[in-house]
CSV table of N, CA and C in Angstrom, one decimal:
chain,number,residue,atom,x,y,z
A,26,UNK,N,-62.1,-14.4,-16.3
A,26,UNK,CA,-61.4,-14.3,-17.6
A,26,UNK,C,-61.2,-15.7,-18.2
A,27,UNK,N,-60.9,-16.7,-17.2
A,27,UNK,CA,-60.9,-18.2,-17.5
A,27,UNK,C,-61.9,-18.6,-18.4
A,28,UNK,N,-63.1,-18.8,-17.7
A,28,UNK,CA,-64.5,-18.8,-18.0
A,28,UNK,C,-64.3,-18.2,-19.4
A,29,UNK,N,-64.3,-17.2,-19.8
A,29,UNK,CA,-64.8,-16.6,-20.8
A,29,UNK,C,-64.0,-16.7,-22.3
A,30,UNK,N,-62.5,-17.1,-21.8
A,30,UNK,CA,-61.5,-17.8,-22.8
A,30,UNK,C,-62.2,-19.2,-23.6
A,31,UNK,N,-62.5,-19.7,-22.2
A,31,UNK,CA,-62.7,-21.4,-22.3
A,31,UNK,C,-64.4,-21.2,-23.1
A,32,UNK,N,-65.2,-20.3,-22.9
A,32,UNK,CA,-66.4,-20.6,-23.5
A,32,UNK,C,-66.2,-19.6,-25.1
A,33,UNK,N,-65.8,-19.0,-25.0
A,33,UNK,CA,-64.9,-18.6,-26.5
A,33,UNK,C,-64.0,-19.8,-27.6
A,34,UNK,N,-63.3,-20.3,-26.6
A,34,UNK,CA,-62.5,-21.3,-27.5
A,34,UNK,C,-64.1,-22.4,-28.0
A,35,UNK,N,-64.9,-22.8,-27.2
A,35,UNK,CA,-66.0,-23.3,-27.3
A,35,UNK,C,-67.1,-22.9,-28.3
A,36,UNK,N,-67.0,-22.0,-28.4
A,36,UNK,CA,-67.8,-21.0,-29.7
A,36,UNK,C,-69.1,-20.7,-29.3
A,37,UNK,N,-69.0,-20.3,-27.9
A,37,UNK,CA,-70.1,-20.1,-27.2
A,37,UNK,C,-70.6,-18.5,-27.4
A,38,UNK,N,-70.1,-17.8,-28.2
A,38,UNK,CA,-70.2,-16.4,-29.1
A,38,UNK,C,-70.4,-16.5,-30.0
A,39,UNK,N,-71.6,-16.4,-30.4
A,39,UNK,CA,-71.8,-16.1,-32.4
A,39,UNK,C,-70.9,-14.8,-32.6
A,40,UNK,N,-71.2,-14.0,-32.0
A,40,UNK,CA,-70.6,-12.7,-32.7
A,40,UNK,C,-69.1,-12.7,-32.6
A,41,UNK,N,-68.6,-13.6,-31.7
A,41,UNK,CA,-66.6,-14.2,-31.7
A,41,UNK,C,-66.5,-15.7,-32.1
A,42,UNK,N,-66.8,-15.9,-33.3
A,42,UNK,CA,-66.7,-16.9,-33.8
A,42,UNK,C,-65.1,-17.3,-34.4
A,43,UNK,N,-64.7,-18.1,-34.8
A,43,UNK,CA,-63.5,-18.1,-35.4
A,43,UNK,C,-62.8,-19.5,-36.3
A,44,UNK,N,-62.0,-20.0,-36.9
A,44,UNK,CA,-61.9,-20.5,-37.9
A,44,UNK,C,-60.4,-21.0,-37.4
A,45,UNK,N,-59.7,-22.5,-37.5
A,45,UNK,CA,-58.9,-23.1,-37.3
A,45,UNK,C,-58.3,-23.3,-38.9
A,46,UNK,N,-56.7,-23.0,-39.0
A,46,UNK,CA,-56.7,-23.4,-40.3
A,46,UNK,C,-54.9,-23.5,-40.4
A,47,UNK,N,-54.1,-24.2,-41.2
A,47,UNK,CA,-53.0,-24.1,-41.8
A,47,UNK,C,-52.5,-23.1,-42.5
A,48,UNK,N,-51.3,-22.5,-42.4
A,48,UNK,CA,-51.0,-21.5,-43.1
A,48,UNK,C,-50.1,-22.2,-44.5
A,49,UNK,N,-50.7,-20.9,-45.8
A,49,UNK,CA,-50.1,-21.3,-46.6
A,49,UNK,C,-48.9,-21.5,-46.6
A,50,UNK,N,-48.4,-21.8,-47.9
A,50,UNK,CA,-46.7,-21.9,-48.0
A,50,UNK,C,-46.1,-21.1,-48.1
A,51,UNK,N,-46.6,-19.9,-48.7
A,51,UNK,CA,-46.0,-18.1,-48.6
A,51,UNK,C,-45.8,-17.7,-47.2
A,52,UNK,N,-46.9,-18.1,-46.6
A,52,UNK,CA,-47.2,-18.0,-45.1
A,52,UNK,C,-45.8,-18.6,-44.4
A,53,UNK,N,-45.8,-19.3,-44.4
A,53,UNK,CA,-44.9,-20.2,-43.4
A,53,UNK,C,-43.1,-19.9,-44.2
A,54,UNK,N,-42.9,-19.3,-45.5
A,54,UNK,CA,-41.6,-19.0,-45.8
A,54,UNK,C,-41.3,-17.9,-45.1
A,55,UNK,N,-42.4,-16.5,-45.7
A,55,UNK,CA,-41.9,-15.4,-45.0
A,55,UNK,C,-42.4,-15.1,-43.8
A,56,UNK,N,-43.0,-15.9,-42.8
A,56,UNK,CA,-43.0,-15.7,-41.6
A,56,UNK,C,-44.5,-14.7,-41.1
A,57,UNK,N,-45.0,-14.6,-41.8
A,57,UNK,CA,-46.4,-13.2,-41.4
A,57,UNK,C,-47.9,-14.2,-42.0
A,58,UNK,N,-48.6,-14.2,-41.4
A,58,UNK,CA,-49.8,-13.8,-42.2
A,58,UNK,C,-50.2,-13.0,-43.0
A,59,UNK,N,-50.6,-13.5,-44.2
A,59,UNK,CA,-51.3,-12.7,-45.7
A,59,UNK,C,-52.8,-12.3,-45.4
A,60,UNK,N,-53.5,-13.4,-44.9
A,60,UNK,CA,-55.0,-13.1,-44.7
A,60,UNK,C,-55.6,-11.9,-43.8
A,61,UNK,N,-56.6,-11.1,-43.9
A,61,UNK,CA,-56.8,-10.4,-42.9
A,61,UNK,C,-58.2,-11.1,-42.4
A,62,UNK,N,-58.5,-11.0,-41.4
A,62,UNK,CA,-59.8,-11.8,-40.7
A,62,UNK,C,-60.8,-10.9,-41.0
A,63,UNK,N,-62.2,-10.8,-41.8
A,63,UNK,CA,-63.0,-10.5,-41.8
A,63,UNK,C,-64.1,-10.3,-41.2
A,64,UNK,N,-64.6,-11.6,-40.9
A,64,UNK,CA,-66.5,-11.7,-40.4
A,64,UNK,C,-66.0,-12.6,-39.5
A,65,UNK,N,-64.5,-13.8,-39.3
A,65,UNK,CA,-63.9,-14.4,-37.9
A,65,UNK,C,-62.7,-14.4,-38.0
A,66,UNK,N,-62.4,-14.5,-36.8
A,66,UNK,CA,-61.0,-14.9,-36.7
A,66,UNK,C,-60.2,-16.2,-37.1
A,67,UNK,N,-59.4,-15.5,-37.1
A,67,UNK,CA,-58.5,-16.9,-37.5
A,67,UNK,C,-57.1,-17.9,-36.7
A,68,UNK,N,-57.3,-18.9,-36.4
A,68,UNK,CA,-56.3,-19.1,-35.5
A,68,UNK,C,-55.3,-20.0,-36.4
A,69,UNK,N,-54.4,-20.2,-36.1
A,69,UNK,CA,-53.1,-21.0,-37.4
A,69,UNK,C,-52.7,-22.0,-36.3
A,70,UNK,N,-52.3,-23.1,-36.8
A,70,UNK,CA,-52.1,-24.3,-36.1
A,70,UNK,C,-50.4,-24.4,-36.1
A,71,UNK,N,-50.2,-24.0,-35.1
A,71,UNK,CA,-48.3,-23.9,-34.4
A,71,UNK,C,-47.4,-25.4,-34.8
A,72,UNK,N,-47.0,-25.7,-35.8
A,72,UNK,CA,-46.5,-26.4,-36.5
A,72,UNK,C,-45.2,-26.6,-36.1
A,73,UNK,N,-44.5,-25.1,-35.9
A,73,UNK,CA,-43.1,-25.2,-36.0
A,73,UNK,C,-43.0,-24.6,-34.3
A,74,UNK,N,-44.0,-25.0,-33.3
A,74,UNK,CA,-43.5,-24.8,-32.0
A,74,UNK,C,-42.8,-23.6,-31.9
A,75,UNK,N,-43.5,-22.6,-32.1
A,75,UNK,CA,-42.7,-21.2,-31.9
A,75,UNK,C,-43.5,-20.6,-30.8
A,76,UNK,N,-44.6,-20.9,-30.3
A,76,UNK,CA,-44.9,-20.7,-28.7
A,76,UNK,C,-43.7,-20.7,-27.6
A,77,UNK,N,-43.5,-22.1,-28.0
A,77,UNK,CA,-42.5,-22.7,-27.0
A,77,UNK,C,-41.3,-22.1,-27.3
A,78,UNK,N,-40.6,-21.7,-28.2
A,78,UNK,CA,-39.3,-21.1,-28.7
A,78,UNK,C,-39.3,-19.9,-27.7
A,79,UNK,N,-40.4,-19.0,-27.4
A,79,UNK,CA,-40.4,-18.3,-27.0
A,79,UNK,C,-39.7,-18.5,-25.2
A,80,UNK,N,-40.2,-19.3,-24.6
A,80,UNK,CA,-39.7,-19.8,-23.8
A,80,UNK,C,-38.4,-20.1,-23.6
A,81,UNK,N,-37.9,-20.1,-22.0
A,81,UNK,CA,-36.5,-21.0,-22.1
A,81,UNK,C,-37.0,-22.1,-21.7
A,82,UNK,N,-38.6,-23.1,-21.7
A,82,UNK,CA,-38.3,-24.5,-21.7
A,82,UNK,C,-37.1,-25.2,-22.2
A,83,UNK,N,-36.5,-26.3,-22.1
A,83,UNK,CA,-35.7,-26.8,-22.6
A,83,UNK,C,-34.1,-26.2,-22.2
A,84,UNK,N,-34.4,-25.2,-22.0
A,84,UNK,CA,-32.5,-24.2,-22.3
A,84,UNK,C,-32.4,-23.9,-20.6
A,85,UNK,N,-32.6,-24.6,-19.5
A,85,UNK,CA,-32.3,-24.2,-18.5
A,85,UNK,C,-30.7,-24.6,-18.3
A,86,UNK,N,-30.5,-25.9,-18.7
A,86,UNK,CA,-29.1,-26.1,-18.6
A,86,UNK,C,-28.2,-25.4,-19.7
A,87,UNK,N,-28.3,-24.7,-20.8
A,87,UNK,CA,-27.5,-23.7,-21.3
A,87,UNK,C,-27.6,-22.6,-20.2
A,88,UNK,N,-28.5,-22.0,-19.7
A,88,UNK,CA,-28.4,-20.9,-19.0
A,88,UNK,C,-28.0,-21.3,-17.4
A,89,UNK,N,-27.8,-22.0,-16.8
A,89,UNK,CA,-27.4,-22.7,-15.6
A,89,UNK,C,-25.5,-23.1,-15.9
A,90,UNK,N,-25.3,-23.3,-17.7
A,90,UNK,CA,-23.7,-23.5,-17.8
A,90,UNK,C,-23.3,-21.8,-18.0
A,91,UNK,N,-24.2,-21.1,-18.7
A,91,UNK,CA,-23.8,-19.8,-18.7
A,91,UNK,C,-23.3,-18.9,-17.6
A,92,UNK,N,-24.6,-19.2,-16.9
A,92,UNK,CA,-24.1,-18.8,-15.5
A,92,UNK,C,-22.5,-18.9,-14.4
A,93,UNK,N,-23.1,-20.4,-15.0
A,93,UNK,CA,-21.6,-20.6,-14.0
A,93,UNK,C,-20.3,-20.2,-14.8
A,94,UNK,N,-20.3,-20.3,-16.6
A,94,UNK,CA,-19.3,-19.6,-16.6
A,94,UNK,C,-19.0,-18.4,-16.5
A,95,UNK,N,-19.5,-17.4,-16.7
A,95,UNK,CA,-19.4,-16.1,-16.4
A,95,UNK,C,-19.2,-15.7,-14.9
A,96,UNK,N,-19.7,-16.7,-13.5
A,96,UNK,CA,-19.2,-16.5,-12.2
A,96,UNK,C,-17.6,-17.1,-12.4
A,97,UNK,N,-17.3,-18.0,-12.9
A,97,UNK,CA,-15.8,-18.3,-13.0
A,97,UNK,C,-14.8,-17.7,-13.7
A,98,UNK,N,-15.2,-16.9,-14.7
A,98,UNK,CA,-14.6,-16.0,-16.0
A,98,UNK,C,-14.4,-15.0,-14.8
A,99,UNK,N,-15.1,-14.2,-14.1
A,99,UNK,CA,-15.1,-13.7,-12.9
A,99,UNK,C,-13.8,-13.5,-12.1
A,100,UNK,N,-14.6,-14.6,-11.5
A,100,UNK,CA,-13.7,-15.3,-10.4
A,100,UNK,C,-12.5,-15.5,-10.2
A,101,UNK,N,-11.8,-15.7,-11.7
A,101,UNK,CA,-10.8,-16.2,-12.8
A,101,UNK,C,-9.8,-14.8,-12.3
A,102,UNK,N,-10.9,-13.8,-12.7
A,102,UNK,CA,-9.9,-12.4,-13.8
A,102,UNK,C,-9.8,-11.4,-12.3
A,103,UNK,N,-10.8,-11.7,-11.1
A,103,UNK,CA,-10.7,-10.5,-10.1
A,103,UNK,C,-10.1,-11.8,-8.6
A,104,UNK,N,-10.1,-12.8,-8.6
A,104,UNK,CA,-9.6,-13.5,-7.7
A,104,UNK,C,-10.5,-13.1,-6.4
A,105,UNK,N,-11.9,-13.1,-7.0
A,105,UNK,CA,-12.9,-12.6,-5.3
A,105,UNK,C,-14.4,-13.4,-5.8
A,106,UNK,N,-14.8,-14.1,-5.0
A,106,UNK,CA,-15.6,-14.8,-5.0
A,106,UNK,C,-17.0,-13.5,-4.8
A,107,UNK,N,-16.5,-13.2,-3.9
A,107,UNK,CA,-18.1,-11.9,-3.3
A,107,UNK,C,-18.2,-11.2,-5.2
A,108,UNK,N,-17.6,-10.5,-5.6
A,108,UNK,CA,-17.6,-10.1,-6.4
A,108,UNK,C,-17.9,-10.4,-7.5
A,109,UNK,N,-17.7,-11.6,-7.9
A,109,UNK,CA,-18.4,-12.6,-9.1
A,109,UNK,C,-19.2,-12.9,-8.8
A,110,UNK,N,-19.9,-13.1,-7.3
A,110,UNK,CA,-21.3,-13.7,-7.3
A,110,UNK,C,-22.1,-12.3,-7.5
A,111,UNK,N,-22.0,-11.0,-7.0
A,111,UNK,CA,-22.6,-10.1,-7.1
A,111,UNK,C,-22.6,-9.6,-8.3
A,112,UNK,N,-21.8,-9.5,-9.4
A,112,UNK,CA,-21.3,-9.7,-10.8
A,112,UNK,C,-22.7,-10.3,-11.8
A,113,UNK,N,-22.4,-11.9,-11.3
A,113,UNK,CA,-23.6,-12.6,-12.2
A,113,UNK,C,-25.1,-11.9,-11.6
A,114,UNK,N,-25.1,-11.8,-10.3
A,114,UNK,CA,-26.4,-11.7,-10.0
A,114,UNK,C,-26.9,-10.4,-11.1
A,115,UNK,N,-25.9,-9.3,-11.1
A,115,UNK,CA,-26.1,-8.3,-12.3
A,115,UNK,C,-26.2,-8.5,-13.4
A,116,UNK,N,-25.6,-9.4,-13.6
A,116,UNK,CA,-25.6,-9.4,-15.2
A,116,UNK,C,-27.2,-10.5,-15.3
A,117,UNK,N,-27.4,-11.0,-14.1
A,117,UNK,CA,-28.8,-11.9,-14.9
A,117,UNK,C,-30.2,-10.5,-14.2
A,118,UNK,N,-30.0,-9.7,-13.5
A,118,UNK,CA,-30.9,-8.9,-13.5
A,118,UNK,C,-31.0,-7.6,-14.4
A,119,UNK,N,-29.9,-7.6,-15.1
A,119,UNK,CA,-29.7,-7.0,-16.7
A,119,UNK,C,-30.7,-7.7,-18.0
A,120,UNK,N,-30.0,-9.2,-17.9
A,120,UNK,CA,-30.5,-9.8,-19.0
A,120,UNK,C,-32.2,-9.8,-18.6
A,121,UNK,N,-32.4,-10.1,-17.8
A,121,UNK,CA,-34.2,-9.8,-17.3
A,121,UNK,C,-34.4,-9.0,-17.6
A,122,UNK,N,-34.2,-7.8,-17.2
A,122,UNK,CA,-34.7,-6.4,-17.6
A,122,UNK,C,-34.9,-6.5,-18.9
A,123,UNK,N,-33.9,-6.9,-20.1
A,123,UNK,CA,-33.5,-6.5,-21.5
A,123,UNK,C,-35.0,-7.6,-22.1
A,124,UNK,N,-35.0,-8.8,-21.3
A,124,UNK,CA,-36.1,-9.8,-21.7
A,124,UNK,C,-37.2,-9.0,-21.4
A,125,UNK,N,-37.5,-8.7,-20.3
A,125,UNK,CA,-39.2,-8.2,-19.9
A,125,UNK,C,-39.4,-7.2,-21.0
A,126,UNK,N,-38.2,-6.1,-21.3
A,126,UNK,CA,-38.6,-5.1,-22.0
A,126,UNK,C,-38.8,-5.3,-23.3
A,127,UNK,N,-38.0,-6.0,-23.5
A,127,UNK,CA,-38.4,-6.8,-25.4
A,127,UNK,C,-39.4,-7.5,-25.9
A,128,UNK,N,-39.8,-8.4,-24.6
A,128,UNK,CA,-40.5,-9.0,-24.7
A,128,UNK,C,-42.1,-8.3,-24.6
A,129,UNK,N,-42.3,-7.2,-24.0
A,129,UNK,CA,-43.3,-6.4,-23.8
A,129,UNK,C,-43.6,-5.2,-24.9
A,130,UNK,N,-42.2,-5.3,-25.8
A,130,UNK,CA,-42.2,-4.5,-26.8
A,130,UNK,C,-42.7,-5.6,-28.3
A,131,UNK,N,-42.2,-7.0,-27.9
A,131,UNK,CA,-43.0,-7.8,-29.1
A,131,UNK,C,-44.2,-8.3,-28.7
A,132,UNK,N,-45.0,-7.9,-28.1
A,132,UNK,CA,-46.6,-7.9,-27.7
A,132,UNK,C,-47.2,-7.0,-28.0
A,133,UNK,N,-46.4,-6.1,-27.3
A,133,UNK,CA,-47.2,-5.0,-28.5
A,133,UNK,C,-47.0,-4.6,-30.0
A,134,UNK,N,-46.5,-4.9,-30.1
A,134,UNK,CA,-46.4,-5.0,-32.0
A,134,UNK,C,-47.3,-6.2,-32.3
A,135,UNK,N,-47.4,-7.1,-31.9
A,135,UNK,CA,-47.9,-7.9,-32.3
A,135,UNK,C,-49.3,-8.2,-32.2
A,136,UNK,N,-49.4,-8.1,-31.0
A,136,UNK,CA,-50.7,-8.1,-30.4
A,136,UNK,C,-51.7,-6.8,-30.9
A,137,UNK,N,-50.9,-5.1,-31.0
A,137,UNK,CA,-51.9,-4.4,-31.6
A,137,UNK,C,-52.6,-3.8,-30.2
A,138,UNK,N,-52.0,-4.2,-28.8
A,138,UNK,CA,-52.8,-4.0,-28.1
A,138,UNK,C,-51.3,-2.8,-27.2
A,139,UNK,N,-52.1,-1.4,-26.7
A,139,UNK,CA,-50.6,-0.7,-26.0
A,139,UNK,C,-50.1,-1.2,-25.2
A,140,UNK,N,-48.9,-0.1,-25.3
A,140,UNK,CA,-47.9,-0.9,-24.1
A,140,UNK,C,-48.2,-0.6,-22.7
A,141,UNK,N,-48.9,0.3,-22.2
A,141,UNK,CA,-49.2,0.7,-21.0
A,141,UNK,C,-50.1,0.1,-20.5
A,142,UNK,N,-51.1,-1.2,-21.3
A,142,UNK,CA,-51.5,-2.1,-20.7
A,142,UNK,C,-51.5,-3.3,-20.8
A,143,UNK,N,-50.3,-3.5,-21.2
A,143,UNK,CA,-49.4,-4.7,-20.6
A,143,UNK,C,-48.8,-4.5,-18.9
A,144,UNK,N,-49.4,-6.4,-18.2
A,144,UNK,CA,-48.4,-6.3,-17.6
A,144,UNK,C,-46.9,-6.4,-16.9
């Protein structure tokens, strides 16, 4: 699959050819592409790092202060440590769940590709 990304990004396909380009300014207000790809694709140059948004690069220490407060908000209101740790551990295998599933639901909208073969 590597191989065949990397000889693709290469243009080592006539028949998967493709076109690097800027999005207009209508483009980049309301958030979509206008253009439909015809005879190649088209790739848009990530300007405003919304790859990475996607990501919690950067936001480990909000989610690391989150954590701890909601073990101490806990901690605080039931006076049991076992309980607040078992508490967060739920609530962050909640908020996972709510991520993978959202996240698997904007791939496929997006991508165009089903959800049953996503993995």
């Amino acid at each position: 699959m590597n191989r065949f990304l990397t000889s693709t990004i290469d243009h080592a396909h006539p028949d998967m050819d493709y076109i690097v380009k800027d999005k207009l300014l209508l483009e980049r207000v309301i958030g979509m592409e206008l253009m439909e790809p015809l005879d190649k694709s088209i790739f848009y140059n990530d300007d405003s790092h919304s790859f990475s948004d996607v990501l919690f690069y950067g936001n480990e220490a909000s989610l690391l202060i989150f954590d701890t407060l909601f073990f101490c908000v806990v901690d605080l209101g039931t006076q049991d440590l076992v309980l607040a740790a078992i508490l967060t551990f739920v609530q962050q295998t909640v908020f996972q769940f709510i991520r993978n599933a959202s996240g698997q639901k904007n791939m496929a909208a997006k991508s165009l590709v089903d959800k049953r073969f996503l993995t």
